[in-house]
Amino acid sequence: MDVLIHAVVGLHIVGIAALLGGFLTQMKAMGQGTARMTPAMLHGALTMLVTGVALVGLHQTQGDTINTIKIGVKLALLVVILGLVYVKRDEEKVESAALGTVGALTAANIFIAVLWV
Ligand code: HEM
């Protein structure tokens, strides 16, 4: 079971790479007002949701203690990220504020994950 959990954590990290990487590729365009939500960001956000829920389930089957407040905060931030990316996925240009919010909330979730025990 531990190997499975570690493999899913690996997929969780692949999701972060797609979501944050997708955002970082748009930073230059953000300054010019031509940035967009990229497909990698949408797929990364969906990967985070699926693997995150799977991780909670896998830990529960082992009887591990889960920090439900931390997971709830991460889930709430991801819902905002996913909502913004999904709604604006077909727009040729998005406001810098929307893209910046996605980047900031993704970074916030990374630090919540690693700093909140
Ligand atoms: C943008 C959104 C997210 C980011 C950036 C993120 C980031 C991370 C990172 C860096 C880790 C590894 C460090 C650690 O073990 O604490 C992690 C683990 C974990 N994440 Fe996320 N996460 C996100 C969303 C979610 C969501 C929505 C859920 C649940 C619904 C979730 C559930 C978990 C769980 C249960 C672990 C622990 C894995 C383990 O230690 O076995 N994550 N997350």
mmCIF file of C-alpha atoms in Angstrom, residues 6-117:
data_model
loop_
_atom_site.group_PDB
_atom_site.id
_atom_site.type_symbol
_atom_site.label_atom_id
_atom_site.label_comp_id
_atom_site.label_asym_id
_atom_site.label_seq_id
_atom_site.Cartn_x
_atom_site.Cartn_y
_atom_site.Cartn_z
ATOM 1 C CA HIS A 6 4.082 7.043 -3.000
ATOM 2 C CA ALA A 7 3.234 6.466 -6.669
ATOM 3 C CA VAL A 8 0.093 8.607 -6.316
ATOM 4 C CA VAL A 9 2.144 11.328 -4.554
ATOM 5 C CA GLY A 10 4.396 11.159 -7.648
ATOM 6 C CA LEU A 11 1.362 11.762 -9.884
ATOM 7 C CA HIS A 12 0.280 14.568 -7.513
ATOM 8 C CA ILE A 13 3.665 16.208 -8.165
ATOM 9 C CA VAL A 14 3.294 15.714 -11.934
ATOM 10 C CA GLY A 15 0.007 17.633 -11.572
ATOM 11 C CA ILE A 16 1.782 20.492 -9.743
ATOM 12 C CA ALA A 17 4.391 20.586 -12.536
ATOM 13 C CA ALA A 18 1.695 20.950 -15.210
ATOM 14 C CA LEU A 19 -0.316 23.548 -13.277
ATOM 15 C CA LEU A 20 2.572 25.701 -12.050
ATOM 16 C CA GLY A 21 4.651 25.132 -15.213
ATOM 17 C CA GLY A 22 1.683 26.164 -17.359
ATOM 18 C CA PHE A 23 1.384 29.355 -15.320
ATOM 19 C CA LEU A 24 5.120 30.124 -15.493
ATOM 20 C CA THR A 25 5.147 29.856 -19.301
ATOM 21 C CA GLN A 26 2.567 32.672 -19.365
ATOM 22 C CA MET A 27 4.397 35.132 -17.127
ATOM 23 C CA LYS A 28 6.053 37.069 -19.939
ATOM 24 C CA ALA A 29 2.768 37.271 -21.858
ATOM 25 C CA MET A 30 1.073 38.423 -18.636
ATOM 26 C CA GLY A 31 3.184 41.574 -18.699
ATOM 27 C CA GLN A 32 2.042 42.226 -22.280
ATOM 28 C CA GLY A 33 -1.626 41.487 -21.505
ATOM 29 C CA THR A 34 -1.735 38.531 -23.913
ATOM 30 C CA ALA A 35 -1.573 35.641 -21.465
ATOM 31 C CA ARG A 36 -4.062 32.761 -21.512
ATOM 32 C CA MET A 37 -5.011 29.733 -19.437
ATOM 33 C CA THR A 38 -3.123 26.869 -21.086
ATOM 34 C CA PRO A 39 -4.405 23.276 -21.456
ATOM 35 C CA ALA A 40 -1.541 22.107 -19.182
ATOM 36 C CA MET A 41 -2.987 24.245 -16.376
ATOM 37 C CA LEU A 42 -6.450 22.685 -16.729
ATOM 38 C CA HIS A 43 -5.079 19.137 -16.917
ATOM 39 C CA GLY A 44 -2.720 19.819 -14.016
ATOM 40 C CA ALA A 45 -5.539 21.178 -11.833
ATOM 41 C CA LEU A 46 -7.728 18.143 -12.632
ATOM 42 C CA THR A 47 -4.788 15.826 -11.859
ATOM 43 C CA MET A 48 -4.359 17.560 -8.490
ATOM 44 C CA LEU A 49 -8.024 16.997 -7.665
ATOM 45 C CA VAL A 50 -8.122 13.323 -8.676
ATOM 46 C CA THR A 51 -4.787 12.380 -7.061
ATOM 47 C CA GLY A 52 -5.494 14.457 -3.932
ATOM 48 C CA VAL A 53 -8.852 12.748 -3.337
ATOM 49 C CA ALA A 54 -7.224 9.351 -4.067
ATOM 50 C CA LEU A 55 -4.492 10.094 -1.493
ATOM 51 C CA VAL A 56 -7.070 10.936 1.167
ATOM 52 C CA GLY A 57 -8.898 7.671 0.409
ATOM 53 C CA LEU A 58 -5.701 5.596 0.448
ATOM 54 C CA HIS A 59 -4.611 7.080 3.791
ATOM 55 C CA GLN A 60 -8.079 6.445 5.224
ATOM 56 C CA THR A 61 -8.013 2.773 4.236
ATOM 57 C CA GLN A 62 -4.754 2.459 6.222
ATOM 58 C CA GLY A 63 -6.317 4.153 9.238
ATOM 59 C CA ASP A 64 -3.834 7.058 9.069
ATOM 60 C CA THR A 65 -4.698 10.336 10.776
ATOM 61 C CA ILE A 66 -5.537 13.011 8.198
ATOM 62 C CA ASN A 67 -5.304 16.745 8.841
ATOM 63 C CA THR A 68 -8.801 17.476 7.559
ATOM 64 C CA ILE A 69 -8.513 21.247 8.015
ATOM 65 C CA LYS A 70 -5.328 21.360 5.926
ATOM 66 C CA ILE A 71 -6.896 19.153 3.226
ATOM 67 C CA GLY A 72 -10.070 21.286 3.311
ATOM 68 C CA VAL A 73 -8.068 24.490 2.797
ATOM 69 C CA LYS A 74 -6.078 22.890 -0.072
ATOM 70 C CA LEU A 75 -9.306 21.653 -1.654
ATOM 71 C CA ALA A 76 -10.992 25.073 -1.319
ATOM 72 C CA LEU A 77 -8.023 26.819 -3.001
ATOM 73 C CA LEU A 78 -7.952 24.207 -5.760
ATOM 74 C CA VAL A 79 -11.684 24.682 -6.413
ATOM 75 C CA VAL A 80 -11.020 28.412 -7.010
ATOM 76 C CA ILE A 81 -8.025 27.578 -9.264
ATOM 77 C CA LEU A 82 -9.999 24.989 -11.236
ATOM 78 C CA GLY A 83 -13.001 27.299 -11.563
ATOM 79 C CA LEU A 84 -10.883 30.162 -12.945
ATOM 80 C CA VAL A 85 -8.925 27.946 -15.355
ATOM 81 C CA TYR A 86 -12.054 26.103 -16.559
ATOM 82 C CA VAL A 87 -14.221 29.186 -17.113
ATOM 83 C CA LYS A 88 -11.469 31.071 -18.961
ATOM 84 C CA ARG A 89 -9.936 28.105 -20.832
ATOM 85 C CA ASP A 90 -11.194 29.241 -24.272
ATOM 86 C CA GLU A 91 -10.433 32.963 -23.904
ATOM 87 C CA GLU A 92 -7.653 34.226 -26.209
ATOM 88 C CA LYS A 93 -6.479 36.690 -23.539
ATOM 89 C CA VAL A 94 -7.185 36.674 -19.826
ATOM 90 C CA GLU A 95 -6.723 39.505 -17.322
ATOM 91 C CA SER A 96 -3.410 39.351 -15.483
ATOM 92 C CA ALA A 97 -5.329 39.315 -12.187
ATOM 93 C CA ALA A 98 -7.038 35.994 -13.040
ATOM 94 C CA LEU A 99 -3.791 34.338 -14.112
ATOM 95 C CA GLY A 100 -1.905 35.831 -11.166
ATOM 96 C CA THR A 101 -4.542 34.469 -8.777
ATOM 97 C CA VAL A 102 -4.057 30.954 -10.215
ATOM 98 C CA GLY A 103 -0.262 31.208 -9.778
ATOM 99 C CA ALA A 104 -0.486 32.650 -6.268
ATOM 100 C CA LEU A 105 -3.039 30.078 -5.046
ATOM 101 C CA THR A 106 -0.999 27.218 -6.539
ATOM 102 C CA ALA A 107 2.129 28.473 -4.756
ATOM 103 C CA ALA A 108 0.086 28.922 -1.547
ATOM 104 C CA ASN A 109 -1.106 25.295 -1.787
ATOM 105 C CA ILE A 110 2.460 24.038 -2.224
ATOM 106 C CA PHE A 111 3.592 25.837 0.951
ATOM 107 C CA ILE A 112 0.480 24.760 2.868
ATOM 108 C CA ALA A 113 1.292 21.153 1.847
ATOM 109 C CA VAL A 114 4.903 21.273 2.985
ATOM 110 C CA LEU A 115 4.794 23.643 5.986
ATOM 111 C CA TRP A 116 1.477 22.747 7.699
ATOM 112 C CA VAL A 117 2.112 19.505 9.595
#
